[in-house]
Coordinates of C-alpha atoms in Angstrom, one line a residue:
X1 CA 21.8 15.2 -18.2
X2 CA 23.1 11.9 -16.9
X3 CA 23.8 9.7 -20.0
X4 CA 23.5 6.4 -18.2
X5 CA 20.0 7.3 -17.0
X6 CA 18.8 8.4 -20.4
X7 CA 20.1 5.2 -22.0
X8 CA 18.4 3.1 -19.4
X9 CA 15.0 4.8 -20.1
X10 CA 15.5 4.5 -23.8
X11 CA 16.4 0.8 -23.7
X12 CA 13.9 -0.3 -21.1
X13 CA 10.8 1.6 -22.3
X14 CA 11.7 1.7 -26.0
X15 CA 11.0 5.4 -26.4
X16 CA 11.6 6.5 -30.0
X17 CA 14.0 9.4 -30.6
X18 CA 11.4 12.1 -30.7
X19 CA 9.8 10.9 -27.5
X20 CA 13.2 10.8 -25.8
X21 CA 13.7 14.5 -26.7
X22 CA 10.4 15.3 -25.1
X23 CA 11.2 13.3 -22.1
X24 CA 14.6 14.9 -21.6
X25 CA 13.2 18.3 -22.1
X26 CA 10.4 17.6 -19.5
X27 CA 13.0 16.6 -16.9
X28 CA 14.4 20.1 -16.8
X29 CA 11.1 22.0 -17.1
X30 CA 9.6 23.6 -14.0
X31 CA 6.3 22.1 -12.9
X32 CA 3.1 24.1 -12.7
X33 CA 2.3 25.3 -9.2
X34 CA -0.4 23.1 -7.6
X35 CA -2.3 23.5 -4.3
X36 CA -4.6 21.2 -2.3
X37 CA -7.7 22.7 -0.7
X38 CA -8.0 21.5 2.9
X39 CA -11.6 20.4 2.8
X40 CA -11.5 19.7 6.6
X41 CA -11.6 23.5 7.0
X42 CA -13.3 25.0 4.0
X43 CA -15.5 23.8 1.1
X44 CA -14.1 24.0 -2.4
X45 CA -16.9 26.4 -3.3
X46 CA -16.0 28.9 -0.5
X47 CA -12.3 28.6 -1.4
X48 CA -13.1 29.4 -5.0
X49 CA -14.8 32.6 -3.8
X50 CA -11.7 33.6 -1.8
X51 CA -9.5 32.8 -4.8
X52 CA -11.7 35.0 -7.1
X53 CA -11.4 37.9 -4.7
X54 CA -7.6 37.7 -5.0
X55 CA -7.7 37.2 -8.8
X56 CA -6.2 33.7 -8.4
X57 CA -7.0 31.4 -11.3
X58 CA -7.7 27.8 -10.5
X59 CA -7.7 24.8 -12.9
X60 CA -8.7 21.3 -12.1
X61 CA -6.0 18.6 -12.1
X62 CA -6.5 14.9 -12.9
X63 CA -5.7 14.0 -9.3
X64 CA -8.7 14.9 -7.2
X65 CA -11.5 17.4 -6.8
X66 CA -9.5 19.5 -4.3
X67 CA -6.1 19.6 -6.2
X68 CA -5.7 22.6 -8.4
X69 CA -3.2 24.3 -10.7
X70 CA -2.9 27.9 -9.6
X71 CA -1.9 31.1 -11.4
X72 CA -1.5 34.5 -9.9
X73 CA -0.8 37.9 -11.6
X74 CA 0.2 39.5 -8.3
X75 CA 3.0 37.5 -6.7
X76 CA 4.3 40.2 -4.4
X77 CA 3.0 38.2 -1.5
X78 CA 4.3 34.6 -1.4
X79 CA 1.5 32.0 -1.3
X80 CA 2.9 30.8 2.0
X81 CA 2.2 34.3 3.6
X82 CA -1.3 34.7 2.4
X83 CA -4.1 34.7 5.0
X84 CA -5.6 31.6 3.4
X85 CA -2.3 29.7 3.8
X86 CA -1.8 30.8 7.4
X87 CA -5.3 29.6 8.1
X88 CA -4.4 26.4 6.3
X89 CA -7.2 26.5 3.9
X90 CA -4.8 25.1 1.3
X91 CA -1.5 23.3 1.2
X92 CA 1.1 23.8 -1.5
X93 CA 1.7 20.3 -2.8
X94 CA 3.2 19.0 -6.0
X95 CA 0.8 16.9 -8.0
X96 CA 2.9 13.7 -7.9
X97 CA 3.2 14.0 -4.1
X98 CA -0.6 13.9 -3.9
X99 CA -1.0 10.7 -6.0
X100 CA -0.7 8.0 -3.4
X101 CA -3.5 9.2 -1.1
X102 CA -5.6 10.0 -4.2
X103 CA -5.4 6.4 -5.4
X104 CA -5.7 4.9 -2.0
X105 CA -9.0 6.7 -1.4
X106 CA -10.2 6.8 -5.0
X107 CA -10.9 10.5 -4.4
X108 CA -13.8 9.8 -2.1
X109 CA -14.4 10.6 1.6
X110 CA -14.7 7.5 3.8
X111 CA -16.1 8.2 7.3
X112 CA -15.4 4.7 8.6
X113 CA -13.0 4.5 11.6
X114 CA -9.8 3.0 10.2
X115 CA -6.4 2.6 11.7
X116 CA -4.0 3.9 9.1
X117 CA -0.2 3.9 8.8
X118 CA 1.7 6.4 6.8
X119 CA 5.1 4.7 6.9
X120 CA 7.2 7.6 5.6
X121 CA 5.3 10.7 6.5
X122 CA 7.4 13.8 6.5
X123 CA 6.8 16.7 5.6
X124 CA 3.1 15.7 6.2
X125 CA 1.4 16.4 2.9
X126 CA 0.3 12.8 2.4
X127 CA -0.7 12.4 6.1
X128 CA -2.9 15.5 6.1
X129 CA -4.4 14.4 2.8
X130 CA -5.3 11.1 4.3
X131 CA -6.9 12.9 7.2
X132 CA -9.2 14.7 4.6
X133 CA -10.2 11.4 2.9
X134 CA -10.6 9.5 6.2
X135 CA -11.7 12.1 8.7
X136 CA -12.8 9.7 11.4
X137 CA -9.7 7.5 11.3
X138 CA -6.6 7.2 13.5
X139 CA -3.4 7.8 11.6
X140 CA 0.1 6.8 12.7
X141 CA 2.5 9.1 10.9
X142 CA 5.9 7.5 11.0
X143 CA 9.1 9.3 10.1
X144 CA 12.6 7.7 10.4
X145 CA 14.5 11.0 10.2
X146 CA 14.2 13.0 13.3
X147 CA 15.5 16.1 11.6
X148 CA 12.3 16.1 9.4
X149 CA 9.9 15.6 12.3
X150 CA 9.5 19.3 13.3
X151 CA 8.0 20.2 9.9
X152 CA 5.8 17.1 10.1
X153 CA 4.5 18.2 13.5
X154 CA 3.8 21.7 12.4
X155 CA 2.0 20.7 9.3
X156 CA -0.2 18.3 11.2
X157 CA -1.1 21.0 13.7
X158 CA -1.7 23.7 11.2
X159 CA -3.9 21.6 9.0
X160 CA -5.9 20.6 12.0
X161 CA -5.2 16.9 12.1
X162 CA -6.5 16.0 15.6
X163 CA -6.2 12.2 15.4
X164 CA -2.6 11.7 14.1
X165 CA 0.2 10.2 16.2
X166 CA 3.8 10.5 15.2
X167 CA 6.4 7.7 15.6
X168 CA 10.1 7.5 14.7
X169 CA 10.9 4.0 13.5
X170 CA 12.7 2.3 10.6
X171 CA 9.7 1.1 8.6
X172 CA 10.9 -2.5 8.9
X173 CA 10.0 -2.4 12.6
X174 CA 6.2 -2.6 11.8
X175 CA 6.6 -6.3 10.8
X176 CA 6.6 -6.9 14.5
X177 CA 2.9 -6.1 14.5
X178 CA 1.1 -8.4 12.1
X179 CA -2.5 -7.7 11.2
X180 CA -2.6 -4.2 12.9
X181 CA -3.5 -1.6 10.3
X182 CA -6.6 -1.3 8.0
X183 CA -4.7 0.8 5.5
X184 CA -1.0 1.5 4.9
X185 CA 0.6 4.0 2.6
X186 CA 4.3 3.3 1.8
X187 CA 5.6 6.2 -0.3
X188 CA 9.0 4.5 -0.4
X189 CA 12.4 6.2 -0.2
X190 CA 13.7 6.1 -3.7
X191 CA 16.2 7.5 -6.2
X192 CA 13.9 10.4 -6.9
X193 CA 14.7 10.5 -10.6
X194 CA 11.7 12.8 -11.4
X195 CA 13.1 15.6 -9.2
X196 CA 15.8 16.3 -11.9
X197 CA 13.8 19.4 -12.9
X198 CA 14.8 20.9 -9.5
X199 CA 18.5 20.1 -9.5
X200 CA 21.0 18.2 -11.6
X201 CA 22.1 16.5 -8.3
X202 CA 19.1 14.2 -8.6
X203 CA 20.9 12.2 -11.3
X204 CA 24.5 13.1 -10.4
X205 CA 25.1 9.8 -8.8
X206 CA 22.7 7.7 -10.8
X207 CA 23.9 4.2 -11.6
X208 CA 22.3 0.7 -11.5
X209 CA 24.4 -0.3 -8.4
X210 CA 22.8 2.5 -6.3
X211 CA 19.4 1.7 -7.7
X212 CA 19.7 -2.0 -6.7
X213 CA 20.9 -1.0 -3.2
X214 CA 17.8 1.2 -2.8
X215 CA 15.6 -1.5 -4.2
X216 CA 16.8 -3.9 -1.4
X217 CA 15.5 -1.6 1.2
X218 CA 12.2 -1.0 -0.6
X219 CA 11.3 -4.7 -0.8
X220 CA 12.0 -5.0 2.9
X221 CA 9.8 -2.0 3.7
X222 CA 7.0 -3.3 1.5
X223 CA 7.2 -6.8 3.1
X224 CA 7.0 -5.2 6.6
X225 CA 4.0 -3.1 5.5
X226 CA 2.3 -6.2 4.1
X227 CA 2.8 -8.2 7.3
X228 CA 1.4 -5.3 9.4
X229 CA -1.7 -5.0 7.2
X230 CA -4.9 -6.6 8.3
X231 CA -6.6 -9.2 6.2
X232 CA -8.8 -7.4 3.7
X233 CA -6.9 -4.2 4.3
X234 CA -5.4 -2.1 1.5
X235 CA -1.8 -1.1 0.9
X236 CA -0.5 1.5 -1.5
X237 CA 3.1 1.4 -2.6
X238 CA 4.4 4.4 -4.5
X239 CA 7.7 6.1 -5.5
X240 CA 8.6 9.3 -7.3
X241 CA 11.0 7.5 -9.6
X242 CA 10.9 6.0 -13.1
X243 CA 13.0 2.9 -13.4
X244 CA 11.5 -0.6 -13.2
X245 CA 13.9 -1.9 -10.5
X246 CA 12.2 0.3 -7.8
X247 CA 8.7 -0.1 -9.1
X248 CA 7.4 -3.2 -11.1
X249 CA 10.3 -5.4 -9.9
X250 CA 9.5 -4.6 -6.2
X251 CA 5.9 -5.7 -6.7
X252 CA 7.2 -8.8 -8.6
X253 CA 9.4 -9.8 -5.7
X254 CA 6.5 -9.4 -3.2
X255 CA 4.4 -11.5 -5.6
X256 CA 7.0 -14.3 -5.7
X257 CA 6.9 -14.5 -1.9
X258 CA 3.3 -13.7 -1.0
X259 CA 1.4 -13.9 -4.2
X260 CA -1.2 -16.2 -2.7
X261 CA -2.0 -13.6 0.0
X262 CA -3.0 -10.6 -2.0
X263 CA -4.7 -9.2 -5.1
X264 CA -3.6 -6.1 -7.1
X265 CA -6.5 -3.6 -7.3
X266 CA -6.7 -2.0 -10.7
X267 CA -6.2 1.8 -10.6
X268 CA -7.0 2.1 -14.3
X269 CA -10.0 1.4 -16.5
X270 CA -7.7 -0.8 -18.6
X271 CA -7.6 -3.9 -16.4
X272 CA -4.6 -5.2 -18.2
X273 CA -2.7 -2.2 -16.8
X274 CA -3.6 -2.0 -13.1
X275 CA -0.5 0.0 -12.1
X276 CA -0.2 3.7 -12.5
X277 CA 3.0 5.1 -14.0
X278 CA 3.0 8.8 -14.8
X279 CA 5.7 10.4 -17.0
X280 CA 6.8 14.1 -17.0
X281 CA 6.4 14.5 -20.7
X282 CA 3.0 12.7 -20.9
X283 CA 1.1 13.7 -17.8
X284 CA 2.2 17.3 -17.1
X285 CA 3.5 16.2 -13.7
X286 CA 6.6 14.8 -12.1
X287 CA 7.0 11.1 -12.7
X288 CA 5.5 8.7 -10.2
X289 CA 4.5 5.1 -9.8
X290 CA 1.6 3.7 -7.7
X291 CA 0.2 0.3 -7.1
X292 CA -2.6 -0.8 -4.7
X293 CA -2.9 -4.2 -3.0
X294 CA -5.6 -5.9 -1.0
X295 CA -4.6 -8.6 1.5
X296 CA -6.9 -11.6 1.2
X297 CA -5.5 -13.9 3.9
X298 CA -3.2 -13.8 7.0
X299 CA 0.3 -14.9 6.3
X300 CA 1.1 -18.3 7.6
X301 CA 4.1 -19.5 9.6
X302 CA 5.3 -16.0 10.6
X303 CA 8.2 -16.0 13.1
X304 CA 7.2 -14.9 16.5
X305 CA 7.3 -11.2 16.7
X306 CA 9.5 -9.2 19.2
X307 CA 7.2 -6.4 20.1
X308 CA 8.5 -3.2 21.5
X309 CA 8.9 -3.4 25.3
X310 CA 6.9 -1.1 27.4
X311 CA 8.6 2.3 27.5
X312 CA 7.9 5.4 29.5
X313 CA 6.3 7.9 27.2
X314 CA 7.6 11.4 26.8
X315 CA 4.0 12.5 27.0
X316 CA 1.9 12.3 30.1
X317 CA -1.9 12.0 30.4
X318 CA -3.3 15.1 32.0
X319 CA -4.7 14.8 35.5
X320 CA -8.3 15.2 36.3
X321 CA -7.6 18.6 37.7
X322 CA -5.6 19.7 34.6
X323 CA -8.4 18.4 32.3
X324 CA -11.0 20.4 34.3
X325 CA -8.8 23.5 34.0
X326 CA -8.6 23.1 30.2
X327 CA -12.3 22.3 29.7
X328 CA -13.5 25.1 32.0
X329 CA -11.3 27.7 30.1
X330 CA -12.6 26.6 26.7
X331 CA -16.2 26.6 27.9
X332 CA -16.1 29.9 29.8
X333 CA -14.0 31.8 27.2
X334 CA -15.4 30.4 24.0
X335 CA -18.5 28.4 25.0
X336 CA -16.8 25.4 23.5
X337 CA -17.5 21.9 24.9
X338 CA -15.0 19.3 24.0
X339 CA -15.0 15.5 24.4
X340 CA -11.7 13.8 23.9
X341 CA -8.4 13.2 25.6
X342 CA -5.6 15.6 26.6
X343 CA -1.9 14.9 26.8
X344 CA 1.0 17.0 27.9
X345 CA 4.7 17.2 26.8
X346 CA 6.5 19.5 29.3
X347 CA 4.0 22.3 29.4
X348 CA 2.5 21.8 25.9
X349 CA -1.1 20.5 25.7
X350 CA -2.3 18.1 22.9
X351 CA -5.8 17.1 22.1
X352 CA -7.3 14.0 20.3
X353 CA -10.7 12.6 20.0
X354 CA -9.4 9.0 19.9
X355 CA -8.7 6.3 22.4
X356 CA -5.0 5.4 21.8
X357 CA -4.4 2.9 24.5
X358 CA -3.0 0.3 22.1
X359 CA -0.5 2.7 20.6
X360 CA 0.3 4.1 24.0
X361 CA 1.2 0.6 25.2
X362 CA 3.2 -0.5 22.2
X363 CA 4.8 2.4 20.5
X364 CA 6.9 5.4 21.6
X365 CA 4.9 8.4 20.5
X366 CA 6.5 11.7 19.5
X367 CA 3.2 13.5 19.1
X368 CA -0.2 12.8 20.5
X369 CA -2.9 14.5 18.5
X370 CA -3.0 18.3 17.9
X371 CA -1.1 20.9 19.9
X372 CA -3.5 23.5 21.4
X373 CA -0.8 25.2 23.5
X374 CA 0.3 25.3 27.1
X375 CA -0.6 24.6 30.6
X376 CA 1.7 26.3 33.1
X377 CA 1.3 26.7 36.9
X378 CA -2.3 25.6 36.6
X379 CA -3.2 28.2 33.9
X380 CA -4.1 27.2 30.4
X381 CA -3.4 29.5 27.4
X382 CA -4.5 28.5 23.8
X383 CA -2.3 29.0 20.8
X384 CA -3.1 30.9 17.6
X385 CA -4.0 27.8 15.6
X386 CA -6.4 26.6 18.3
X387 CA -8.8 29.2 16.9
X388 CA -8.6 27.7 13.5
X389 CA -8.6 24.0 14.3
X390 CA -11.2 23.7 17.0
X391 CA -14.0 25.1 14.9
X392 CA -16.0 28.3 15.2
X393 CA -16.5 29.3 18.8
X394 CA -19.9 30.4 20.1
X395 CA -18.4 33.3 22.2
X396 CA -15.8 36.0 21.9
X397 CA -15.7 36.1 18.1
X398 CA -14.5 39.2 16.4
X399 CA -14.6 40.3 12.8
X400 CA -11.6 42.4 11.9
X401 CA -10.4 44.4 8.9
X402 CA -7.9 43.2 6.4
X403 CA -5.5 46.0 7.5
X404 CA -5.7 45.0 11.2
X405 CA -5.3 41.4 10.4
X406 CA -2.1 42.1 8.4
X407 CA -0.7 44.0 11.4
X408 CA -1.6 41.2 13.8
X409 CA 0.0 38.5 11.6
X410 CA 3.1 40.7 11.3
X411 CA 3.3 40.8 15.1
X412 CA 2.2 44.3 15.6
X413 CA -0.2 45.2 18.4
X414 CA -3.4 47.2 17.6
X415 CA -5.6 49.3 19.9
X416 CA -9.1 48.0 20.5
X417 CA -12.1 48.7 22.8
X418 CA -12.5 45.1 23.9
X419 CA -12.1 44.0 27.5
X420 CA -9.1 41.9 28.5
X421 CA -9.2 38.2 27.4
X422 CA -8.9 35.8 24.5
X423 CA -10.8 36.2 21.2
X424 CA -11.2 34.2 18.0
X425 CA -10.8 36.6 15.1
X426 CA -12.0 36.1 11.5
X427 CA -12.1 37.9 8.2
X428 CA -15.1 37.2 6.0
X429 CA -15.4 33.3 6.1
X430 CA -11.7 32.8 7.1
X431 CA -11.1 31.9 10.7
X432 CA -7.8 33.7 11.5
X433 CA -6.8 32.4 14.9
X434 CA -6.6 33.4 18.6
X435 CA -5.5 36.8 19.9
X436 CA -5.1 38.2 23.4
X437 CA -6.3 41.6 24.6
X438 CA -4.6 43.3 27.5
X439 CA -5.0 46.9 28.5
X440 CA -6.8 47.8 25.3
X441 CA -4.0 46.3 23.1
X442 CA -4.7 43.2 20.9
X443 CA -1.8 40.9 20.1
X444 CA -1.7 37.8 18.0
X445 CA -0.7 34.5 19.6
X446 CA 1.0 33.4 16.4
X447 CA 4.5 32.1 17.0
X448 CA 7.3 34.2 15.7
X449 CA 8.5 31.7 13.1
X450 CA 5.0 31.7 11.4
X451 CA 4.6 35.5 11.3
X452 CA 3.8 37.2 8.0
X453 CA 6.9 38.8 6.3

């Protein structure tokens, strides 16, 4: 274990020798597996019934009604290949990673229509969690690293987040848009000290010089977020690191510059300790830090902003003819009537319920809502997840057996007596996606990279 880091913790936080032993031991101890039930798709009660059928044991965690520790006696099938995961009824998420949306929402569902920015979104756990807590809101999921965007896109689609829009900016860019967002989550890039339990590399290059370099970026990102926040809006700043330089000192710097413009909202019953700091050896989780701010006045004397110039979007708005084709297919095939907006990227079709004219005019969007599949040569075909994410259809529903579902999810075809067409399949209370029947053979529309192993 990196000696410099341990000495810093001991000297800064005054841990006695026995506590330092506990702390060091906790850093190399694997965390308990945790999952988050996706309450946009299934109730906690129904999920518990499914878990009981599999012999899964769920324990409540301190971070939300839908976050659970999970134990399984039979691990022959990975969690990620279970039907419930393919249907995205749950998301495998470390407890610390769920902390910032939990504290932003105070673990309650808010149906108001907010505009929310997740400034550092990939791989999408926090964004999809925000979509559960704020189901009627518009969410901008920003990710600076393009190599991480594919996983972000997939998670947003699979968890059924219809009203999220992906951007690819350095977070400092958002300072060009003062007073724009109702809520902002900045889970800041950090030294990641608490991830030492995964690999020794987390502390391999730890030194104060590197920490100070990271802290310079963090304060710039936080200032950008604060400028972009609306008056009376709320901002959560969080890290998965333990030192004070990336945590309390960042808040102190913001206070020095903008202290007259915000209040810190206490996240603890002890009002003298409004910030949340979790320790691996105390809280049975990875270490994390969270603070919540409320802006109380617009910032005076801001320099004139240089907003993004109008760009041609990679996406296109569907034509009236294309929209009619999609709507007619969904109504005739599944008796589903949708109201919203459709966009296309190449031949892929995306759907959202929101009016995004402001973002369309000002930001370059890498994703517009939820992908529901393709429109080619005037013909629409849904994707597998369309059957999970667009609710239970009123027509062409099929209940299938566990054995047949396993074959379909493994990309086998099965013989059926149904006529040609598209069907929404389900097993008990689990919506399992869209299949296509042709010449008495049923085939899953699940993409190859998602198939069951």
